[in-house]
């Protein structure tokens, strides 16, 4: 059943009012329905990981949360702003919800500093001095302060992804979305990116993370959502999710990975 939980949702952290709320989201590409009535919510300060087989709707769902993908029916509310909405609503949501993609999406012709300071200056109205200070502070936070004046092509994949994280954080978002942030990285670079995300979790940042890193999800998540066949099939805390899943589709999925 869509949105069925294996455990009560009382284990969520943060305020009682959801920061992000999804009500019966449907999304189709032509005749193919990729999201089939997704309902869930995320509270401020909560870390939610989304796992599941390829083609199950994970990344599409993530992209609906900041309006990168439109929906056919249902609604999404982000800090009181409702989707579907007009362009003003979309702009406001994208200011408040940062996103880190698989492929970094940095501007190759701009330095690391300029990649990070561009949006705060143009969208938040920060002075160049304020934006520079913020960029350097965030790069220190993700462990690459010394790369501030290099260009993306001079960095490793792990360093580029940490720049992408710093760039999203520079807008001081209310929540962060991560779409398989380590999938494009060599194995030795994965740890440095996951460590940066762990640090964010320790600060109380609200995060929704699509990942194939099962041990990481088990460690960091307050809740784990299992998507398959366009449905949210399981919504559980890590212990029952991994320890005693009752959903047959989830058991089959985990048996191939663990």
PDB file of N, CA, C and O in Angstrom, residues 180-245:
ATOM      1  N   UNK A 180      21.828  10.758  -4.806  1.00  0.00           N
ATOM      2  CA  UNK A 180      22.925   9.818  -4.976  1.00  0.00           C
ATOM      3  C   UNK A 180      24.264  10.552  -5.084  1.00  0.00           C
ATOM      4  O   UNK A 180      24.959  10.464  -6.107  1.00  0.00           O
ATOM      5  N   UNK A 181      24.655  11.270  -4.031  1.00  0.00           N
ATOM      6  CA  UNK A 181      25.821  12.166  -4.127  1.00  0.00           C
ATOM      7  C   UNK A 181      27.153  11.458  -4.313  1.00  0.00           C
ATOM      8  O   UNK A 181      28.142  12.111  -4.656  1.00  0.00           O
ATOM      9  N   UNK A 182      27.216  10.136  -4.116  1.00  0.00           N
ATOM     10  CA  UNK A 182      28.492   9.435  -4.280  1.00  0.00           C
ATOM     11  C   UNK A 182      28.518   8.526  -5.502  1.00  0.00           C
ATOM     12  O   UNK A 182      29.525   7.869  -5.758  1.00  0.00           O
ATOM     13  N   UNK A 183      27.440   8.479  -6.279  1.00  0.00           N
ATOM     14  CA  UNK A 183      27.355   7.480  -7.352  1.00  0.00           C
ATOM     15  C   UNK A 183      28.341   7.737  -8.482  1.00  0.00           C
ATOM     16  O   UNK A 183      28.713   6.803  -9.201  1.00  0.00           O
ATOM     17  N   UNK A 184      28.797   8.975  -8.657  1.00  0.00           N
ATOM     18  CA  UNK A 184      29.731   9.289  -9.739  1.00  0.00           C
ATOM     19  C   UNK A 184      31.183   9.287  -9.277  1.00  0.00           C
ATOM     20  O   UNK A 184      32.075   9.671 -10.035  1.00  0.00           O
ATOM     21  N   UNK A 185      31.422   8.842  -8.051  1.00  0.00           N
ATOM     22  CA  UNK A 185      32.755   8.928  -7.466  1.00  0.00           C
ATOM     23  C   UNK A 185      33.463   7.581  -7.463  1.00  0.00           C
ATOM     24  O   UNK A 185      32.839   6.528  -7.350  1.00  0.00           O
ATOM     25  N   UNK A 186      34.802   7.636  -7.545  1.00  0.00           N
ATOM     26  CA  UNK A 186      35.598   6.443  -7.322  1.00  0.00           C
ATOM     27  C   UNK A 186      35.486   6.033  -5.857  1.00  0.00           C
ATOM     28  O   UNK A 186      35.274   6.883  -4.979  1.00  0.00           O
ATOM     29  N   UNK A 187      35.641   4.741  -5.563  1.00  0.00           N
ATOM     30  CA  UNK A 187      35.435   4.267  -4.183  1.00  0.00           C
ATOM     31  C   UNK A 187      36.245   5.017  -3.131  1.00  0.00           C
ATOM     32  O   UNK A 187      35.739   5.278  -2.032  1.00  0.00           O
ATOM     33  N   UNK A 188      37.479   5.390  -3.453  1.00  0.00           N
ATOM     34  CA  UNK A 188      38.306   6.058  -2.441  1.00  0.00           C
ATOM     35  C   UNK A 188      37.848   7.479  -2.144  1.00  0.00           C
ATOM     36  O   UNK A 188      38.258   8.083  -1.159  1.00  0.00           O
ATOM     37  N   UNK A 189      36.988   8.034  -3.000  1.00  0.00           N
ATOM     38  CA  UNK A 189      36.504   9.397  -2.792  1.00  0.00           C
ATOM     39  C   UNK A 189      35.157   9.446  -2.068  1.00  0.00           C
ATOM     40  O   UNK A 189      34.721  10.513  -1.643  1.00  0.00           O
ATOM     41  N   UNK A 190      34.519   8.298  -1.945  1.00  0.00           N
ATOM     42  CA  UNK A 190      33.177   8.274  -1.358  1.00  0.00           C
ATOM     43  C   UNK A 190      33.208   8.711   0.098  1.00  0.00           C
ATOM     44  O   UNK A 190      32.360   9.484   0.552  1.00  0.00           O
ATOM     45  N   UNK A 191      34.190   8.230   0.859  1.00  0.00           N
ATOM     46  CA  UNK A 191      34.224   8.499   2.294  1.00  0.00           C
ATOM     47  C   UNK A 191      34.273   9.989   2.596  1.00  0.00           C
ATOM     48  O   UNK A 191      33.589  10.473   3.510  1.00  0.00           O
ATOM     49  N   UNK A 192      35.051  10.756   1.824  1.00  0.00           N
ATOM     50  CA  UNK A 192      35.189  12.173   2.137  1.00  0.00           C
ATOM     51  C   UNK A 192      33.873  12.927   1.937  1.00  0.00           C
ATOM     52  O   UNK A 192      33.557  13.858   2.686  1.00  0.00           O
ATOM     53  N   UNK A 193      33.079  12.496   0.954  1.00  0.00           N
ATOM     54  CA  UNK A 193      31.775  13.129   0.744  1.00  0.00           C
ATOM     55  C   UNK A 193      30.797  12.708   1.837  1.00  0.00           C
ATOM     56  O   UNK A 193      30.067  13.543   2.387  1.00  0.00           O
ATOM     57  N   UNK A 194      30.784  11.430   2.177  1.00  0.00           N
ATOM     58  CA  UNK A 194      29.899  10.962   3.243  1.00  0.00           C
ATOM     59  C   UNK A 194      30.260  11.613   4.577  1.00  0.00           C
ATOM     60  O   UNK A 194      29.371  11.929   5.386  1.00  0.00           O
ATOM     61  N   UNK A 195      31.547  11.841   4.811  1.00  0.00           N
ATOM     62  CA  UNK A 195      31.956  12.519   6.048  1.00  0.00           C
ATOM     63  C   UNK A 195      31.408  13.944   6.095  1.00  0.00           C
ATOM     64  O   UNK A 195      31.002  14.431   7.157  1.00  0.00           O
ATOM     65  N   UNK A 196      31.398  14.627   4.951  1.00  0.00           N
ATOM     66  CA  UNK A 196      30.848  15.986   4.908  1.00  0.00           C
ATOM     67  C   UNK A 196      29.353  15.977   5.216  1.00  0.00           C
ATOM     68  O   UNK A 196      28.842  16.859   5.921  1.00  0.00           O
ATOM     69  N   UNK A 197      28.641  14.962   4.723  1.00  0.00           N
ATOM     70  CA  UNK A 197      27.207  14.857   4.999  1.00  0.00           C
ATOM     71  C   UNK A 197      26.980  14.495   6.464  1.00  0.00           C
ATOM     72  O   UNK A 197      26.047  15.006   7.103  1.00  0.00           O
ATOM     73  N   UNK A 198      27.825  13.636   7.016  1.00  0.00           N
ATOM     74  CA  UNK A 198      27.724  13.311   8.447  1.00  0.00           C
ATOM     75  C   UNK A 198      27.863  14.570   9.296  1.00  0.00           C
ATOM     76  O   UNK A 198      27.152  14.740  10.290  1.00  0.00           O
ATOM     77  N   UNK A 199      28.792  15.434   8.911  1.00  0.00           N
ATOM     78  CA  UNK A 199      28.995  16.675   9.658  1.00  0.00           C
ATOM     79  C   UNK A 199      27.741  17.544   9.607  1.00  0.00           C
ATOM     80  O   UNK A 199      27.355  18.152  10.617  1.00  0.00           O
ATOM     81  N   UNK A 200      27.095  17.596   8.460  1.00  0.00           N
ATOM     82  CA  UNK A 200      25.842  18.351   8.354  1.00  0.00           C
ATOM     83  C   UNK A 200      24.774  17.772   9.270  1.00  0.00           C
ATOM     84  O   UNK A 200      24.025  18.510   9.909  1.00  0.00           O
ATOM     85  N   UNK A 201      24.694  16.460   9.331  1.00  0.00           N
ATOM     86  CA  UNK A 201      23.707  15.819  10.199  1.00  0.00           C
ATOM     87  C   UNK A 201      23.944  16.209  11.653  1.00  0.00           C
ATOM     88  O   UNK A 201      22.982  16.435  12.405  1.00  0.00           O
ATOM     89  N   UNK A 202      25.194  16.308  12.048  1.00  0.00           N
ATOM     90  CA  UNK A 202      25.507  16.670  13.433  1.00  0.00           C
ATOM     91  C   UNK A 202      25.070  18.092  13.762  1.00  0.00           C
ATOM     92  O   UNK A 202      24.814  18.419  14.923  1.00  0.00           O
ATOM     93  N   UNK A 203      24.976  18.937  12.746  1.00  0.00           N
ATOM     94  CA  UNK A 203      24.560  20.327  12.987  1.00  0.00           C
ATOM     95  C   UNK A 203      23.040  20.476  13.012  1.00  0.00           C
ATOM     96  O   UNK A 203      22.543  21.574  13.272  1.00  0.00           O
ATOM     97  N   UNK A 204      22.301  19.408  12.708  1.00  0.00           N
ATOM     98  CA  UNK A 204      20.847  19.476  12.732  1.00  0.00           C
ATOM     99  C   UNK A 204      20.206  19.877  11.412  1.00  0.00           C
ATOM    100  O   UNK A 204      19.020  20.205  11.380  1.00  0.00           O
ATOM    101  N   UNK A 205      20.962  19.832  10.316  1.00  0.00           N
ATOM    102  CA  UNK A 205      20.405  20.170   9.013  1.00  0.00           C
ATOM    103  C   UNK A 205      19.360  19.137   8.596  1.00  0.00           C
ATOM    104  O   UNK A 205      19.568  17.929   8.711  1.00  0.00           O
ATOM    105  N   UNK A 206      18.220  19.604   8.119  1.00  0.00           N
ATOM    106  CA  UNK A 206      17.202  18.723   7.555  1.00  0.00           C
ATOM    107  C   UNK A 206      17.703  18.210   6.208  1.00  0.00           C
ATOM    108  O   UNK A 206      18.074  18.996   5.339  1.00  0.00           O
ATOM    109  N   UNK A 207      17.710  16.879   6.035  1.00  0.00           N
ATOM    110  CA  UNK A 207      18.261  16.313   4.811  1.00  0.00           C
ATOM    111  C   UNK A 207      17.415  15.143   4.323  1.00  0.00           C
ATOM    112  O   UNK A 207      16.931  14.346   5.122  1.00  0.00           O
ATOM    113  N   UNK A 208      17.258  15.083   2.996  1.00  0.00           N
ATOM    114  CA  UNK A 208      16.648  13.932   2.339  1.00  0.00           C
ATOM    115  C   UNK A 208      17.673  13.426   1.337  1.00  0.00           C
ATOM    116  O   UNK A 208      18.112  14.172   0.453  1.00  0.00           O
ATOM    117  N   UNK A 209      18.072  12.166   1.481  1.00  0.00           N
ATOM    118  CA  UNK A 209      19.221  11.645   0.744  1.00  0.00           C
ATOM    119  C   UNK A 209      18.835  10.381   0.002  1.00  0.00           C
ATOM    120  O   UNK A 209      18.472   9.370   0.620  1.00  0.00           O
ATOM    121  N   UNK A 210      18.884  10.421  -1.325  1.00  0.00           N
ATOM    122  CA  UNK A 210      18.757   9.213  -2.124  1.00  0.00           C
ATOM    123  C   UNK A 210      20.138   8.568  -2.191  1.00  0.00           C
ATOM    124  O   UNK A 210      21.111   9.214  -2.596  1.00  0.00           O
ATOM    125  N   UNK A 211      20.237   7.309  -1.765  1.00  0.00           N
ATOM    126  CA  UNK A 211      21.549   6.682  -1.683  1.00  0.00           C
ATOM    127  C   UNK A 211      21.470   5.183  -1.914  1.00  0.00           C
ATOM    128  O   UNK A 211      20.437   4.550  -1.661  1.00  0.00           O
ATOM    129  N   UNK A 212      22.586   4.632  -2.390  1.00  0.00           N
ATOM    130  CA  UNK A 212      22.754   3.181  -2.467  1.00  0.00           C
ATOM    131  C   UNK A 212      23.698   2.686  -1.372  1.00  0.00           C
ATOM    132  O   UNK A 212      23.975   1.481  -1.311  1.00  0.00           O
ATOM    133  N   UNK A 213      24.179   3.604  -0.537  1.00  0.00           N
ATOM    134  CA  UNK A 213      25.107   3.241   0.538  1.00  0.00           C
ATOM    135  C   UNK A 213      24.286   2.789   1.754  1.00  0.00           C
ATOM    136  O   UNK A 213      23.901   3.588   2.603  1.00  0.00           O
ATOM    137  N   UNK A 214      24.046   1.488   1.854  1.00  0.00           N
ATOM    138  CA  UNK A 214      23.149   0.973   2.884  1.00  0.00           C
ATOM    139  C   UNK A 214      23.693   1.177   4.294  1.00  0.00           C
ATOM    140  O   UNK A 214      22.953   1.537   5.223  1.00  0.00           O
ATOM    141  N   UNK A 215      24.995   0.957   4.496  1.00  0.00           N
ATOM    142  CA  UNK A 215      25.556   1.125   5.840  1.00  0.00           C
ATOM    143  C   UNK A 215      25.494   2.583   6.268  1.00  0.00           C
ATOM    144  O   UNK A 215      25.252   2.894   7.444  1.00  0.00           O
ATOM    145  N   UNK A 216      25.687   3.476   5.324  1.00  0.00           N
ATOM    146  CA  UNK A 216      25.588   4.912   5.605  1.00  0.00           C
ATOM    147  C   UNK A 216      24.160   5.280   5.978  1.00  0.00           C
ATOM    148  O   UNK A 216      23.927   6.009   6.952  1.00  0.00           O
ATOM    149  N   UNK A 217      23.185   4.774   5.228  1.00  0.00           N
ATOM    150  CA  UNK A 217      21.784   5.049   5.542  1.00  0.00           C
ATOM    151  C   UNK A 217      21.429   4.540   6.931  1.00  0.00           C
ATOM    152  O   UNK A 217      20.752   5.222   7.710  1.00  0.00           O
ATOM    153  N   UNK A 218      21.896   3.357   7.248  1.00  0.00           N
ATOM    154  CA  UNK A 218      21.610   2.765   8.556  1.00  0.00           C
ATOM    155  C   UNK A 218      22.191   3.610   9.676  1.00  0.00           C
ATOM    156  O   UNK A 218      21.583   3.771  10.736  1.00  0.00           O
ATOM    157  N   UNK A 219      23.367   4.173   9.430  1.00  0.00           N
ATOM    158  CA  UNK A 219      24.056   4.971  10.450  1.00  0.00           C
ATOM    159  C   UNK A 219      23.434   6.346  10.650  1.00  0.00           C
ATOM    160  O   UNK A 219      23.255   6.803  11.784  1.00  0.00           O
ATOM    161  N   UNK A 220      23.073   7.011   9.558  1.00  0.00           N
ATOM    162  CA  UNK A 220      22.768   8.444   9.636  1.00  0.00           C
ATOM    163  C   UNK A 220      21.283   8.762   9.715  1.00  0.00           C
ATOM    164  O   UNK A 220      20.891   9.814  10.227  1.00  0.00           O
ATOM    165  N   UNK A 221      20.429   7.867   9.212  1.00  0.00           N
ATOM    166  CA  UNK A 221      19.017   8.209   9.009  1.00  0.00           C
ATOM    167  C   UNK A 221      18.198   8.117  10.286  1.00  0.00           C
ATOM    168  O   UNK A 221      18.372   7.205  11.097  1.00  0.00           O
ATOM    169  N   UNK A 222      17.277   9.072  10.440  1.00  0.00           N
ATOM    170  CA  UNK A 222      16.210   8.928  11.433  1.00  0.00           C
ATOM    171  C   UNK A 222      15.129   7.990  10.897  1.00  0.00           C
ATOM    172  O   UNK A 222      14.525   7.233  11.656  1.00  0.00           O
ATOM    173  N   UNK A 223      14.877   8.082   9.583  1.00  0.00           N
ATOM    174  CA  UNK A 223      13.924   7.203   8.912  1.00  0.00           C
ATOM    175  C   UNK A 223      14.476   6.828   7.555  1.00  0.00           C
ATOM    176  O   UNK A 223      15.246   7.590   6.966  1.00  0.00           O
ATOM    177  N   UNK A 224      14.047   5.667   7.067  1.00  0.00           N
ATOM    178  CA  UNK A 224      14.430   5.217   5.733  1.00  0.00           C
ATOM    179  C   UNK A 224      13.156   4.912   4.955  1.00  0.00           C
ATOM    180  O   UNK A 224      12.258   4.225   5.458  1.00  0.00           O
ATOM    181  N   UNK A 225      13.077   5.449   3.742  1.00  0.00           N
ATOM    182  CA  UNK A 225      11.947   5.202   2.855  1.00  0.00           C
ATOM    183  C   UNK A 225      12.394   4.243   1.755  1.00  0.00           C
ATOM    184  O   UNK A 225      13.443   4.450   1.139  1.00  0.00           O
ATOM    185  N   UNK A 226      11.593   3.225   1.508  1.00  0.00           N
ATOM    186  CA  UNK A 226      11.883   2.261   0.449  1.00  0.00           C
ATOM    187  C   UNK A 226      10.896   2.473  -0.697  1.00  0.00           C
ATOM    188  O   UNK A 226       9.690   2.308  -0.537  1.00  0.00           O
ATOM    189  N   UNK A 227      11.454   2.886  -1.843  1.00  0.00           N
ATOM    190  CA  UNK A 227      10.655   3.106  -3.046  1.00  0.00           C
ATOM    191  C   UNK A 227      10.850   1.931  -3.999  1.00  0.00           C
ATOM    192  O   UNK A 227      11.982   1.502  -4.256  1.00  0.00           O
ATOM    193  N   UNK A 228       9.759   1.438  -4.549  1.00  0.00           N
ATOM    194  CA  UNK A 228       9.816   0.423  -5.599  1.00  0.00           C
ATOM    195  C   UNK A 228       8.528   0.489  -6.399  1.00  0.00           C
ATOM    196  O   UNK A 228       7.449   0.683  -5.828  1.00  0.00           O
ATOM    197  N   UNK A 229       8.664   0.367  -7.713  1.00  0.00           N
ATOM    198  CA  UNK A 229       7.496   0.354  -8.611  1.00  0.00           C
ATOM    199  C   UNK A 229       6.643   1.610  -8.464  1.00  0.00           C
ATOM    200  O   UNK A 229       5.409   1.555  -8.604  1.00  0.00           O
ATOM    201  N   UNK A 230       7.283   2.753  -8.183  1.00  0.00           N
ATOM    202  CA  UNK A 230       6.560   4.009  -8.075  1.00  0.00           C
ATOM    203  C   UNK A 230       5.805   4.202  -6.781  1.00  0.00           C
ATOM    204  O   UNK A 230       5.065   5.181  -6.637  1.00  0.00           O
ATOM    205  N   UNK A 231       5.989   3.291  -5.826  1.00  0.00           N
ATOM    206  CA  UNK A 231       5.280   3.354  -4.556  1.00  0.00           C
ATOM    207  C   UNK A 231       6.252   3.527  -3.395  1.00  0.00           C
ATOM    208  O   UNK A 231       7.370   2.996  -3.422  1.00  0.00           O
ATOM    209  N   UNK A 232       5.820   4.255  -2.380  1.00  0.00           N
ATOM    210  CA  UNK A 232       6.526   4.283  -1.101  1.00  0.00           C
ATOM    211  C   UNK A 232       6.055   3.052  -0.335  1.00  0.00           C
ATOM    212  O   UNK A 232       4.986   3.056   0.270  1.00  0.00           O
ATOM    213  N   UNK A 233       6.843   2.002  -0.371  1.00  0.00           N
ATOM    214  CA  UNK A 233       6.394   0.721   0.148  1.00  0.00           C
ATOM    215  C   UNK A 233       6.692   0.540   1.636  1.00  0.00           C
ATOM    216  O   UNK A 233       5.965  -0.200   2.318  1.00  0.00           O
ATOM    217  N   UNK A 234       7.760   1.171   2.119  1.00  0.00           N
ATOM    218  CA  UNK A 234       8.115   1.048   3.533  1.00  0.00           C
ATOM    219  C   UNK A 234       8.638   2.393   4.026  1.00  0.00           C
ATOM    220  O   UNK A 234       9.413   3.058   3.336  1.00  0.00           O
ATOM    221  N   UNK A 235       8.222   2.770   5.213  1.00  0.00           N
ATOM    222  CA  UNK A 235       8.694   3.971   5.899  1.00  0.00           C
ATOM    223  C   UNK A 235       8.977   3.543   7.333  1.00  0.00           C
ATOM    224  O   UNK A 235       8.056   3.290   8.106  1.00  0.00           O
ATOM    225  N   UNK A 236      10.265   3.414   7.680  1.00  0.00           N
ATOM    226  CA  UNK A 236      10.605   2.826   8.971  1.00  0.00           C
ATOM    227  C   UNK A 236      11.898   3.426   9.514  1.00  0.00           C
ATOM    228  O   UNK A 236      12.703   3.987   8.767  1.00  0.00           O
ATOM    229  N   UNK A 237      12.086   3.297  10.816  1.00  0.00           N
ATOM    230  CA  UNK A 237      13.372   3.640  11.417  1.00  0.00           C
ATOM    231  C   UNK A 237      14.383   2.556  11.059  1.00  0.00           C
ATOM    232  O   UNK A 237      14.005   1.442  10.667  1.00  0.00           O
ATOM    233  N   UNK A 238      15.688   2.842  11.164  1.00  0.00           N
ATOM    234  CA  UNK A 238      16.688   1.885  10.670  1.00  0.00           C
ATOM    235  C   UNK A 238      16.624   0.487  11.274  1.00  0.00           C
ATOM    236  O   UNK A 238      16.804  -0.504  10.558  1.00  0.00           O
ATOM    237  N   UNK A 239      16.361   0.386  12.574  1.00  0.00           N
ATOM    238  CA  UNK A 239      16.413  -0.934  13.206  1.00  0.00           C
ATOM    239  C   UNK A 239      15.413  -1.917  12.611  1.00  0.00           C
ATOM    240  O   UNK A 239      15.802  -3.016  12.161  1.00  0.00           O
ATOM    241  N   UNK A 240      14.120  -1.581  12.556  1.00  0.00           N
ATOM    242  CA  UNK A 240      13.199  -2.534  11.919  1.00  0.00           C
ATOM    243  C   UNK A 240      13.369  -2.613  10.410  1.00  0.00           C
ATOM    244  O   UNK A 240      13.099  -3.656   9.808  1.00  0.00           O
ATOM    245  N   UNK A 241      13.805  -1.528   9.786  1.00  0.00           N
ATOM    246  CA  UNK A 241      13.981  -1.532   8.335  1.00  0.00           C
ATOM    247  C   UNK A 241      14.961  -2.620   7.931  1.00  0.00           C
ATOM    248  O   UNK A 241      14.708  -3.393   7.004  1.00  0.00           O
ATOM    249  N   UNK A 242      16.106  -2.665   8.622  1.00  0.00           N
ATOM    250  CA  UNK A 242      17.127  -3.652   8.280  1.00  0.00           C
ATOM    251  C   UNK A 242      16.990  -4.952   9.072  1.00  0.00           C
ATOM    252  O   UNK A 242      17.341  -6.019   8.580  1.00  0.00           O
ATOM    253  N   UNK A 243      16.469  -4.850  10.296  1.00  0.00           N
ATOM    254  CA  UNK A 243      16.489  -6.007  11.178  1.00  0.00           C
ATOM    255  C   UNK A 243      15.356  -6.982  10.983  1.00  0.00           C
ATOM    256  O   UNK A 243      15.551  -8.210  11.048  1.00  0.00           O
ATOM    257  N   UNK A 244      14.151  -6.455  10.754  1.00  0.00           N
ATOM    258  CA  UNK A 244      13.000  -7.365  10.637  1.00  0.00           C
ATOM    259  C   UNK A 244      11.962  -6.820   9.660  1.00  0.00           C
ATOM    260  O   UNK A 244      10.815  -6.555  10.044  1.00  0.00           O
ATOM    261  N   UNK A 245      12.349  -6.618   8.410  1.00  0.00           N
ATOM    262  CA  UNK A 245      11.380  -6.082   7.439  1.00  0.00           C
ATOM    263  C   UNK A 245      10.259  -7.082   7.170  1.00  0.00           C
ATOM    264  O   UNK A 245      10.499  -8.281   7.002  1.00  0.00           O
TER     265      UNK A 245
END
